[in-house]
Coordinates of C-alpha atoms in Angstrom, one line a residue:
X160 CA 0.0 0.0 0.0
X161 CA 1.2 3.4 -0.8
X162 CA 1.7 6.0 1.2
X163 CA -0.7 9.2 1.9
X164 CA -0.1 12.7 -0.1
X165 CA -1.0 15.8 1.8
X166 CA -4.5 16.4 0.2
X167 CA -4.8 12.7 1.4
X168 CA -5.0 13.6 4.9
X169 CA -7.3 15.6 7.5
X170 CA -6.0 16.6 11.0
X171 CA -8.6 15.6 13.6
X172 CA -8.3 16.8 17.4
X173 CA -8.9 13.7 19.7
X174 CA -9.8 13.5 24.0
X175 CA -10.1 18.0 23.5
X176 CA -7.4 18.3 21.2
X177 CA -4.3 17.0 23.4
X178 CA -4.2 14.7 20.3
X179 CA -3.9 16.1 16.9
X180 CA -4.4 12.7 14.7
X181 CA -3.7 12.8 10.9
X182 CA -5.6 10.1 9.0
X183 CA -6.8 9.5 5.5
X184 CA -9.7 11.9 4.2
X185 CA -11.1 8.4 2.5
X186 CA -10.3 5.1 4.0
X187 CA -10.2 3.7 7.2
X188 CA -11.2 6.8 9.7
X189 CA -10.5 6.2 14.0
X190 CA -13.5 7.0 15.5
X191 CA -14.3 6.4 19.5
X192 CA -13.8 2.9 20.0
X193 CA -9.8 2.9 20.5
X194 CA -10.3 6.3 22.4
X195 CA -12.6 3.8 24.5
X196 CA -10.4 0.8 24.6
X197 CA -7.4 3.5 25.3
X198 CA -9.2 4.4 28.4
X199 CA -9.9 0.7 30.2
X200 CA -6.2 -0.1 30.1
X201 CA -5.3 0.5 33.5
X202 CA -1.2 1.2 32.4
X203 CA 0.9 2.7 34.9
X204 CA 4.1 5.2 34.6
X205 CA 7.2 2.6 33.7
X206 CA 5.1 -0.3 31.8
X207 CA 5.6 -1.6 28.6
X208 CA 2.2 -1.6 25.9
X209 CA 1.8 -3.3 22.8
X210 CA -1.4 -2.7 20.1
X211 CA -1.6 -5.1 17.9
X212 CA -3.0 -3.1 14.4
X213 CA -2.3 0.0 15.5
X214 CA -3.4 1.5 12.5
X215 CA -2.7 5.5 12.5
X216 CA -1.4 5.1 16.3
X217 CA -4.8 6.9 18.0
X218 CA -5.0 4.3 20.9
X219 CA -1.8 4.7 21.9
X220 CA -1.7 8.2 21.7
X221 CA -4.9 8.0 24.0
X222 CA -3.1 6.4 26.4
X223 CA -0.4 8.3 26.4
X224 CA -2.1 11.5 26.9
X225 CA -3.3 9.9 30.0
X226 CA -0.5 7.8 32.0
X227 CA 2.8 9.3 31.1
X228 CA 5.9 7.0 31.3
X229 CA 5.2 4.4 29.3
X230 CA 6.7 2.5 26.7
X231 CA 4.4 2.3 23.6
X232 CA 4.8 -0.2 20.8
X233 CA 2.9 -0.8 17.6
X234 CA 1.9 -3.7 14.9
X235 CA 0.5 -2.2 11.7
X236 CA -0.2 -4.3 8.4
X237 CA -0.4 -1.7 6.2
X238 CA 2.6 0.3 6.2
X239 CA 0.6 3.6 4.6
X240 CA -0.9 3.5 8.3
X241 CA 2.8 2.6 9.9
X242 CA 4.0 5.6 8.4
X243 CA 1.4 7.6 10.0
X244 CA 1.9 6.5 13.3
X245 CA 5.2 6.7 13.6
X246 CA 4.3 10.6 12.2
X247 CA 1.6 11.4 14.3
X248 CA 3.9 10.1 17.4
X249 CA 6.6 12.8 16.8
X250 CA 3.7 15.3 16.0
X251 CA 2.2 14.5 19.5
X252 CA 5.9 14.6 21.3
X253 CA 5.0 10.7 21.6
X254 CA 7.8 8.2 21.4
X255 CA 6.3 5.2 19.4
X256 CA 8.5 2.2 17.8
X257 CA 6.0 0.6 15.1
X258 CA 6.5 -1.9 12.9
X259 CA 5.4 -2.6 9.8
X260 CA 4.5 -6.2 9.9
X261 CA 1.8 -9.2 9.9
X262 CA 0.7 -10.9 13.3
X263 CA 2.0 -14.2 11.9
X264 CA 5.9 -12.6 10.9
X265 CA 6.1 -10.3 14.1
X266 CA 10.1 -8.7 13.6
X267 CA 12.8 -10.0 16.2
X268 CA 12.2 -6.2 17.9
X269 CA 9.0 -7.1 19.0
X270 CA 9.1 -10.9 19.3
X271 CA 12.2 -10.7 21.7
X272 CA 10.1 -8.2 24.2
X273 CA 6.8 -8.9 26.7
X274 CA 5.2 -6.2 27.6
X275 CA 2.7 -5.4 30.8
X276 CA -0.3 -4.7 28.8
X277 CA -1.4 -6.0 25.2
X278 CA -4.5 -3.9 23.1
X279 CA -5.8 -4.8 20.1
X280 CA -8.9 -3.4 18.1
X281 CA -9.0 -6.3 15.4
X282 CA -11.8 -6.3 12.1
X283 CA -15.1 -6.3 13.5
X284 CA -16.2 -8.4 10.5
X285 CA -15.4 -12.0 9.3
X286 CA -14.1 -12.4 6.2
X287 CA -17.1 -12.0 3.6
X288 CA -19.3 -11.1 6.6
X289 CA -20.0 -7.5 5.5
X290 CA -20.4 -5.5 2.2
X291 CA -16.5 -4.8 1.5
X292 CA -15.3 -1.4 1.1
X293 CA -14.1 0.2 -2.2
X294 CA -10.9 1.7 -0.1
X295 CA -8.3 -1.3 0.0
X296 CA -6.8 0.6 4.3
X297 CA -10.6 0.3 5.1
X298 CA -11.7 -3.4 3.8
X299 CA -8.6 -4.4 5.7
X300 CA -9.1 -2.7 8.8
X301 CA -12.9 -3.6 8.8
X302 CA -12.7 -7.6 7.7
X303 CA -10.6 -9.9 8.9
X304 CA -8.2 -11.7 7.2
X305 CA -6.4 -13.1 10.5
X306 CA -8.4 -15.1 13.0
X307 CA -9.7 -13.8 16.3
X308 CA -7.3 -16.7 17.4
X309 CA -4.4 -15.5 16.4
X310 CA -4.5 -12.1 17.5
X311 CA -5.2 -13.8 21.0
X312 CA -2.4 -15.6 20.7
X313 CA 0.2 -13.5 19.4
X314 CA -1.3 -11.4 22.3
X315 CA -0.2 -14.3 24.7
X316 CA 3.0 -15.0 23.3
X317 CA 4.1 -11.3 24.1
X318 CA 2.5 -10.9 27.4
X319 CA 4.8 -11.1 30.9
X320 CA 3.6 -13.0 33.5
X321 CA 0.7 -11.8 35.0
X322 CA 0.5 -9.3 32.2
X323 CA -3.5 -8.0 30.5
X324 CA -4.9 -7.8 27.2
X325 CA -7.3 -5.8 26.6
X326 CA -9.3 -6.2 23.1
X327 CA -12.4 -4.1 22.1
X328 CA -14.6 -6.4 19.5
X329 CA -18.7 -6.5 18.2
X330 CA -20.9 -8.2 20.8
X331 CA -21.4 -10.8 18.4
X332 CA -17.1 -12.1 18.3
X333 CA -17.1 -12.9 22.2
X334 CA -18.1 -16.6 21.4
X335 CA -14.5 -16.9 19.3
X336 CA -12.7 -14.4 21.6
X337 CA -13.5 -16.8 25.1
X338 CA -12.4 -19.7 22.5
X339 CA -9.1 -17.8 21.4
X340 CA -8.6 -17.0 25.0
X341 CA -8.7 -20.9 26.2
X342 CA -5.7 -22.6 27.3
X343 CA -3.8 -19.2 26.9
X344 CA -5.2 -16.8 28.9
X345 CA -7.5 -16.4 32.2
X346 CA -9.3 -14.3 34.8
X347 CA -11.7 -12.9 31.6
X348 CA -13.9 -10.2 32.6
X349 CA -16.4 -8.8 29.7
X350 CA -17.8 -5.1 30.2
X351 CA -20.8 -4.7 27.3
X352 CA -20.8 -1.2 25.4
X353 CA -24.8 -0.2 25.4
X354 CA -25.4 2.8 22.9
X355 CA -28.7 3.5 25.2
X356 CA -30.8 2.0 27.9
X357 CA -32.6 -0.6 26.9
X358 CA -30.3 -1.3 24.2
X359 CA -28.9 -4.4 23.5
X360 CA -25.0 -3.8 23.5
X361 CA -23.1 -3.5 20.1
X362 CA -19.5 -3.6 21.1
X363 CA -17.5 -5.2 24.3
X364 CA -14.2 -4.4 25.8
X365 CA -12.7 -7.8 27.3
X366 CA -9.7 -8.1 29.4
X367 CA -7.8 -11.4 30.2
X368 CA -5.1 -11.9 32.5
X369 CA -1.7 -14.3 31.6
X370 CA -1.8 -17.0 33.8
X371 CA -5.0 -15.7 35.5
X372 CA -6.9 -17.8 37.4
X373 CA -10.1 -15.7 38.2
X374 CA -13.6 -16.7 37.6
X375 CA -15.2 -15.4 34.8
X376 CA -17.1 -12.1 35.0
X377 CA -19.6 -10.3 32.8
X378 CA -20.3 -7.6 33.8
X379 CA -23.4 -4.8 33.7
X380 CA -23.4 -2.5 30.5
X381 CA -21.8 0.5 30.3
X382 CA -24.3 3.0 28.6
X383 CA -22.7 5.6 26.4
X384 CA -25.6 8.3 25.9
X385 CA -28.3 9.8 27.9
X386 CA -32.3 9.2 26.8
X387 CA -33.7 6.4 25.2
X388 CA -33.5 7.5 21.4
X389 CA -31.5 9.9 18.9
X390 CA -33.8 12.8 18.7
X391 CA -31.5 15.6 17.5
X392 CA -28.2 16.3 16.1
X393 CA -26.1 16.0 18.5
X394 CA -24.2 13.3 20.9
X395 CA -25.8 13.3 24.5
X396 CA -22.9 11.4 25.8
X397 CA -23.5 10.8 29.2
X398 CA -21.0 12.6 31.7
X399 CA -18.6 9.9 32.9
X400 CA -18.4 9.0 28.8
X401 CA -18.1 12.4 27.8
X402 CA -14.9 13.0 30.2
X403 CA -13.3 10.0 28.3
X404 CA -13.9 10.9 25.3
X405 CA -12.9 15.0 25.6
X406 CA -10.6 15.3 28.6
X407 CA -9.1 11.7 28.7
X408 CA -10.5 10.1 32.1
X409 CA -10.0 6.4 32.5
X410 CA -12.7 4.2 32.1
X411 CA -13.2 2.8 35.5
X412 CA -14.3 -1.1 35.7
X413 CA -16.5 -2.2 38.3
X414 CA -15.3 -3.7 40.9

């Protein structure tokens, strides 16, 4: 994949405009689930992070913004993306080392480090799932090519003892996600994403622990806007989601 020419690219402020995020005008476009999954990673000052398809390198820019001292790696595909990642990085006064890679070929760089924490926003689609897109960056960041599976394991490979993932998939994946995650990884905990009350919930954020040995937990929906329906043109995100989004607040997991 080529790279991006200037008129290619928009520059969108993220959590308020601590992030200023240049991505393709057409293509694949972040929107707020890594800003979301960015915010349930419970990093501290020190730790090592690994995404896993980092694409334009929002989510760990979002996590940067938040917990300072960290050491923040990337996977990206498609090296278009790469290249802005590793651009928006020394744009944001963020030190990132991505790679240009596939999950199965991970470089010696990466595959000789673990790291604390492990994130990962894979395609929410199986492959011939959903109407593919005319832009070649987005029908590879929207359907997958590389099983649920083996992002969970690559995850697990690279993960120190003790250490989290933390992936952010459609409602609809967690059956192959708790199936990746067995044998590999333990102490799963599932937190649904509701759009509204009453709403069945779209997306999920779930975390599992290397060598965890916690009981499964699924817990009660976090609800993203206020009201039962869209009535007007604008967001109505409710308060605690609204801080995430614009100032950069953690997401807080129930105990």
């Amino acid at each position: 994949m080529t790279g991006f020419s200037a008129d290619d690219l928009t520059c969108d402020r993220f959590l308020g405009g601590k992030i200023q995020l240049l991505q393709p005008r057409r293509g694949y476009r972040a929107g707020v689930d890594p800003v979301l999954l960015a915010a349930a990673i419970p990093a501290r000052s020190g730790q090592r992070v690994l995404e896993l398809g980092c694409g334009a390198g929002q989510g760990l820019l979002c996590l940067a913004a938040r917990v300072g001292g960290i050491v923040l790696a990337g996977v990206e595909l498609q090296s278009a993306y790469a290249d802005l990642a590793r651009r928006n990085g020394v744009e944001n006064g963020v030190s990132l080392e991505i790679v240009t890679a596939d999950l199965s070929g991970l470089p010696d760089e990466i595959r000789q480090q673990q790291f604390h924490h492990v994130m990962a926003n894979p395609p929410y689609y199986r492959k011939g799932a959903h109407s593919s897109a005319t832009d070649a960056g987005r029908a590879t960041a929207l359907g997958e090519e590389t099983a649920l599976e083996a992002w969970i394991e690559t995850a697990a490979r690279r993960l120190l003892p003790k250490g989290y993932l933390h992936m952010i998939q459609r409602a609809d994946r967690l059956p192959d996600m708790l199936a990746g995650c067995d044998g590999r990884l333990g102490s799963i905990e599932v937190l649904p994403l509701a759009a509204r009350i009453g709403r069945a919930p779209d997306l999920i954020i779930l975390r599992a622990r290397k060598e965890g040995r916690a009981p499964f937990r699924l817990h009660a929906p976090v609800i993203l806007h206020t009201g039962t329906h869209h009535d007007r043109d604008e967001d109505h995100y409710r308060p605690e989601i609204a801080a995430i989004l614009r100032s950069g607040a953690a997401l807080d997991w129930p105990k």
